[in-house]
């Protein structure tokens, strides 16, 4: 899923998770990554969200237990 990406998968997952869970803006995420010495553009984070959020949702739903 993350093969051939410039950034480590932990950085990608962290950005996507924070964007979806906490409602942060893309520029806020860019600044937060800059504080951690990871230089990522806000448009890159947006592309990650568009690409990986449907795939992650599908994987999470497969592992979710049925509620009865």
mmCIF file of N, CA and C in Angstrom:
data_model
loop_
_atom_site.group_PDB
_atom_site.id
_atom_site.type_symbol
_atom_site.label_atom_id
_atom_site.label_comp_id
_atom_site.label_asym_id
_atom_site.label_seq_id
_atom_site.Cartn_x
_atom_site.Cartn_y
_atom_site.Cartn_z
ATOM 1 N N UNK A 1 0.820 -1.192 0.000
ATOM 2 C CA UNK A 1 0.000 0.000 0.000
ATOM 3 C C UNK A 1 0.867 1.262 0.000
ATOM 4 N N UNK A 2 2.002 1.225 0.686
ATOM 5 C CA UNK A 2 2.846 2.410 0.795
ATOM 6 C C UNK A 2 4.161 2.270 0.035
ATOM 7 N N UNK A 3 4.265 1.277 -0.836
ATOM 8 C CA UNK A 3 5.508 1.077 -1.572
ATOM 9 C C UNK A 3 5.770 2.242 -2.517
ATOM 10 N N UNK A 4 7.020 2.630 -2.589
ATOM 11 C CA UNK A 4 7.421 3.682 -3.502
ATOM 12 C C UNK A 4 7.112 5.087 -3.026
ATOM 13 N N UNK A 5 6.742 5.246 -1.785
ATOM 14 C CA UNK A 5 6.434 6.572 -1.245
ATOM 15 C C UNK A 5 7.707 7.214 -0.708
ATOM 16 N N UNK A 6 7.782 8.533 -0.819
ATOM 17 C CA UNK A 6 8.938 9.279 -0.352
ATOM 18 C C UNK A 6 9.016 9.288 1.176
ATOM 19 N N UNK A 7 7.863 9.328 1.822
ATOM 20 C CA UNK A 7 7.809 9.395 3.279
ATOM 21 C C UNK A 7 7.535 8.017 3.867
ATOM 22 N N UNK A 8 7.928 7.849 5.108
ATOM 23 C CA UNK A 8 7.679 6.609 5.833
ATOM 24 C C UNK A 8 6.177 6.434 6.058
ATOM 25 N N UNK A 9 5.740 5.184 6.114
ATOM 26 C CA UNK A 9 4.299 4.939 6.262
ATOM 27 C C UNK A 9 3.759 5.457 7.586
ATOM 28 N N UNK A 10 4.603 5.513 8.622
ATOM 29 C CA UNK A 10 4.129 6.037 9.901
ATOM 30 C C UNK A 10 3.787 7.519 9.805
ATOM 31 N N UNK A 11 4.537 8.273 9.014
ATOM 32 C CA UNK A 11 4.246 9.694 8.817
ATOM 33 C C UNK A 11 2.943 9.860 8.047
ATOM 34 N N UNK A 12 2.758 9.051 7.020
ATOM 35 C CA UNK A 12 1.540 9.130 6.214
ATOM 36 C C UNK A 12 0.321 8.780 7.056
ATOM 37 N N UNK A 13 0.411 7.691 7.800
ATOM 38 C CA UNK A 13 -0.725 7.280 8.641
ATOM 39 C C UNK A 13 -1.021 8.307 9.722
ATOM 40 N N UNK A 14 0.018 8.888 10.297
ATOM 41 C CA UNK A 14 -0.165 9.890 11.339
ATOM 42 C C UNK A 14 -0.902 11.113 10.791
ATOM 43 N N UNK A 15 -0.480 11.591 9.638
ATOM 44 C CA UNK A 15 -1.127 12.763 9.038
ATOM 45 C C UNK A 15 -2.579 12.479 8.664
ATOM 46 N N UNK A 16 -2.816 11.337 8.053
ATOM 47 C CA UNK A 16 -4.182 10.993 7.644
ATOM 48 C C UNK A 16 -5.065 10.827 8.874
ATOM 49 N N UNK A 17 -4.558 10.155 9.895
ATOM 50 C CA UNK A 17 -5.347 9.936 11.115
ATOM 51 C C UNK A 17 -5.682 11.251 11.801
ATOM 52 N N UNK A 18 -4.684 12.123 11.970
ATOM 53 C CA UNK A 18 -4.929 13.410 12.617
ATOM 54 C C UNK A 18 -5.902 14.257 11.815
ATOM 55 N N UNK A 19 -5.795 14.233 10.500
ATOM 56 C CA UNK A 19 -6.699 15.030 9.681
ATOM 57 C C UNK A 19 -8.139 14.549 9.822
ATOM 58 N N UNK A 20 -8.328 13.245 9.794
ATOM 59 C CA UNK A 20 -9.685 12.703 9.860
ATOM 60 C C UNK A 20 -10.258 12.726 11.276
ATOM 61 N N UNK A 21 -9.444 12.464 12.276
ATOM 62 C CA UNK A 21 -9.951 12.337 13.641
ATOM 63 C C UNK A 21 -10.169 13.680 14.332
ATOM 64 N N UNK A 22 -9.299 14.626 14.077
ATOM 65 C CA UNK A 22 -9.340 15.859 14.858
ATOM 66 C C UNK A 22 -9.757 17.091 14.076
ATOM 67 N N UNK A 23 -10.021 16.965 12.800
ATOM 68 C CA UNK A 23 -10.495 18.106 12.032
ATOM 69 C C UNK A 23 -9.474 19.218 11.897
ATOM 70 N N UNK A 24 -8.204 18.878 11.867
ATOM 71 C CA UNK A 24 -7.161 19.875 11.684
ATOM 72 C C UNK A 24 -7.122 20.291 10.219
ATOM 73 N N UNK A 25 -6.680 21.512 9.988
ATOM 74 C CA UNK A 25 -6.528 21.941 8.600
ATOM 75 C C UNK A 25 -5.233 21.347 8.042
ATOM 76 N N UNK A 26 -5.143 21.350 6.733
ATOM 77 C CA UNK A 26 -3.949 20.807 6.087
ATOM 78 C C UNK A 26 -2.715 21.638 6.412
ATOM 79 N N UNK A 27 -2.901 22.925 6.525
ATOM 80 C CA UNK A 27 -1.772 23.797 6.874
ATOM 81 C C UNK A 27 -1.352 23.610 8.327
ATOM 82 N N UNK A 28 -2.299 23.317 9.210
ATOM 83 C CA UNK A 28 -1.945 22.991 10.594
ATOM 84 C C UNK A 28 -1.083 21.739 10.649
ATOM 85 N N UNK A 29 -1.469 20.735 9.869
ATOM 86 C CA UNK A 29 -0.675 19.510 9.820
ATOM 87 C C UNK A 29 0.710 19.768 9.254
ATOM 88 N N UNK A 30 0.785 20.629 8.260
ATOM 89 C CA UNK A 30 2.083 20.980 7.691
ATOM 90 C C UNK A 30 2.976 21.615 8.749
ATOM 91 N N UNK A 31 2.419 22.526 9.546
ATOM 92 C CA UNK A 31 3.181 23.165 10.614
ATOM 93 C C UNK A 31 3.575 22.172 11.702
ATOM 94 N N UNK A 32 2.670 21.264 12.046
ATOM 95 C CA UNK A 32 2.973 20.272 13.079
ATOM 96 C C UNK A 32 4.105 19.344 12.632
ATOM 97 N N UNK A 33 4.122 18.990 11.368
ATOM 98 C CA UNK A 33 5.206 18.144 10.862
ATOM 99 C C UNK A 33 6.522 18.915 10.794
ATOM 100 N N UNK A 34 6.439 20.213 10.490
ATOM 101 C CA UNK A 34 7.644 21.047 10.489
ATOM 102 C C UNK A 34 8.273 21.095 11.876
ATOM 103 N N UNK A 35 7.445 21.134 12.921
ATOM 104 C CA UNK A 35 7.961 21.138 14.292
ATOM 105 C C UNK A 35 8.704 19.844 14.621
ATOM 106 N N UNK A 36 8.376 18.784 13.902
ATOM 107 C CA UNK A 36 9.032 17.487 14.097
ATOM 108 C C UNK A 36 10.125 17.248 13.062
ATOM 109 N N UNK A 37 10.539 18.314 12.379
ATOM 110 C CA UNK A 37 11.583 18.278 11.350
ATOM 111 C C UNK A 37 11.247 17.345 10.194
ATOM 112 N N UNK A 38 9.958 17.271 9.844
ATOM 113 C CA UNK A 38 9.504 16.523 8.677
ATOM 114 C C UNK A 38 8.891 17.544 7.731
ATOM 115 N N UNK A 39 9.519 17.749 6.596
ATOM 116 C CA UNK A 39 9.084 18.775 5.657
ATOM 117 C C UNK A 39 8.124 18.154 4.643
ATOM 118 N N UNK A 40 6.846 18.431 4.845
ATOM 119 C CA UNK A 40 5.803 17.915 3.965
ATOM 120 C C UNK A 40 4.867 19.072 3.620
ATOM 121 N N UNK A 41 4.458 19.136 2.378
ATOM 122 C CA UNK A 41 3.576 20.199 1.918
ATOM 123 C C UNK A 41 2.122 19.843 2.203
ATOM 124 N N UNK A 42 1.280 20.856 2.387
ATOM 125 C CA UNK A 42 -0.122 20.605 2.695
ATOM 126 C C UNK A 42 -0.839 19.914 1.535
ATOM 127 N N UNK A 43 -0.423 20.181 0.307
ATOM 128 C CA UNK A 43 -1.060 19.508 -0.824
ATOM 129 C C UNK A 43 -0.711 18.013 -0.858
ATOM 130 N N UNK A 44 0.465 17.669 -0.377
ATOM 131 C CA UNK A 44 0.851 16.261 -0.278
ATOM 132 C C UNK A 44 -0.017 15.545 0.742
ATOM 133 N N UNK A 45 -0.266 16.195 1.866
ATOM 134 C CA UNK A 45 -1.131 15.606 2.894
ATOM 135 C C UNK A 45 -2.533 15.417 2.325
ATOM 136 N N UNK A 46 -3.011 16.383 1.559
ATOM 137 C CA UNK A 46 -4.339 16.268 0.957
ATOM 138 C C UNK A 46 -4.407 15.077 -0.008
ATOM 139 N N UNK A 47 -3.368 14.885 -0.797
ATOM 140 C CA UNK A 47 -3.329 13.736 -1.709
ATOM 141 C C UNK A 47 -3.321 12.429 -0.933
ATOM 142 N N UNK A 48 -2.616 12.393 0.196
ATOM 143 C CA UNK A 48 -2.601 11.185 1.038
ATOM 144 C C UNK A 48 -3.994 10.887 1.561
ATOM 145 N N UNK A 49 -4.689 11.908 2.015
ATOM 146 C CA UNK A 49 -6.041 11.713 2.560
ATOM 147 C C UNK A 49 -6.968 11.174 1.479
ATOM 148 N N UNK A 50 -6.904 11.752 0.300
ATOM 149 C CA UNK A 50 -7.770 11.299 -0.783
ATOM 150 C C UNK A 50 -7.446 9.874 -1.215
ATOM 151 N N UNK A 51 -6.174 9.517 -1.209
ATOM 152 C CA UNK A 51 -5.769 8.200 -1.685
ATOM 153 C C UNK A 51 -5.945 7.110 -0.636
ATOM 154 N N UNK A 52 -5.539 7.375 0.609
ATOM 155 C CA UNK A 52 -5.453 6.311 1.596
ATOM 156 C C UNK A 52 -6.661 6.186 2.517
ATOM 157 N N UNK A 53 -7.469 7.210 2.674
ATOM 158 C CA UNK A 53 -8.602 7.092 3.589
ATOM 159 C C UNK A 53 -9.625 6.045 3.137
ATOM 160 N N UNK A 54 -9.986 5.935 1.851
ATOM 161 C CA UNK A 54 -10.911 4.847 1.471
ATOM 162 C C UNK A 54 -10.306 3.463 1.675
ATOM 163 N N UNK A 55 -9.018 3.323 1.399
ATOM 164 C CA UNK A 55 -8.357 2.031 1.587
ATOM 165 C C UNK A 55 -8.280 1.657 3.061
ATOM 166 N N UNK A 56 -7.976 2.630 3.901
ATOM 167 C CA UNK A 56 -7.899 2.364 5.335
ATOM 168 C C UNK A 56 -9.271 2.028 5.902
ATOM 169 N N UNK A 57 -10.298 2.732 5.451
ATOM 170 C CA UNK A 57 -11.657 2.451 5.906
ATOM 171 C C UNK A 57 -12.062 1.025 5.544
ATOM 172 N N UNK A 58 -11.717 0.606 4.340
ATOM 173 C CA UNK A 58 -12.036 -0.749 3.906
ATOM 174 C C UNK A 58 -11.323 -1.788 4.774
ATOM 175 N N UNK A 59 -10.061 -1.540 5.081
ATOM 176 C CA UNK A 59 -9.305 -2.484 5.924
ATOM 177 C C UNK A 59 -9.832 -2.512 7.350
ATOM 178 N N UNK A 60 -10.214 -1.357 7.878
ATOM 179 C CA UNK A 60 -10.749 -1.325 9.233
ATOM 180 C C UNK A 60 -12.092 -2.035 9.317
ATOM 181 N N UNK A 61 -12.922 -1.877 8.302
ATOM 182 C CA UNK A 61 -14.231 -2.525 8.303
ATOM 183 C C UNK A 61 -14.121 -4.043 8.207
ATOM 184 N N UNK A 62 -13.092 -4.546 7.562
ATOM 185 C CA UNK A 62 -12.883 -5.987 7.503
ATOM 186 C C UNK A 62 -12.562 -6.566 8.875
ATOM 187 N N UNK A 63 -11.868 -5.810 9.696
ATOM 188 C CA UNK A 63 -11.476 -6.284 11.023
ATOM 189 C C UNK A 63 -12.515 -6.026 12.107
ATOM 190 N N UNK A 64 -13.487 -5.183 11.779
ATOM 191 C CA UNK A 64 -14.494 -4.835 12.769
ATOM 192 C C UNK A 64 -15.390 -6.034 13.061
ATOM 193 N N UNK A 65 -15.681 -6.223 14.321
ATOM 194 C CA UNK A 65 -16.559 -7.333 14.715
ATOM 195 C C UNK A 65 -18.009 -6.977 14.471
ATOM 196 N N UNK A 66 -18.804 -7.993 14.216
ATOM 197 C CA UNK A 66 -20.244 -7.779 14.033
ATOM 198 C C UNK A 66 -20.898 -7.506 15.379
ATOM 199 N N UNK A 67 -21.789 -6.552 15.399
ATOM 200 C CA UNK A 67 -22.507 -6.209 16.617
ATOM 201 C C UNK A 67 -23.886 -6.858 16.547
ATOM 202 N N UNK A 68 -24.230 -7.601 17.601
ATOM 203 C CA UNK A 68 -25.538 -8.253 17.600
ATOM 204 C C UNK A 68 -26.389 -7.787 18.749
#
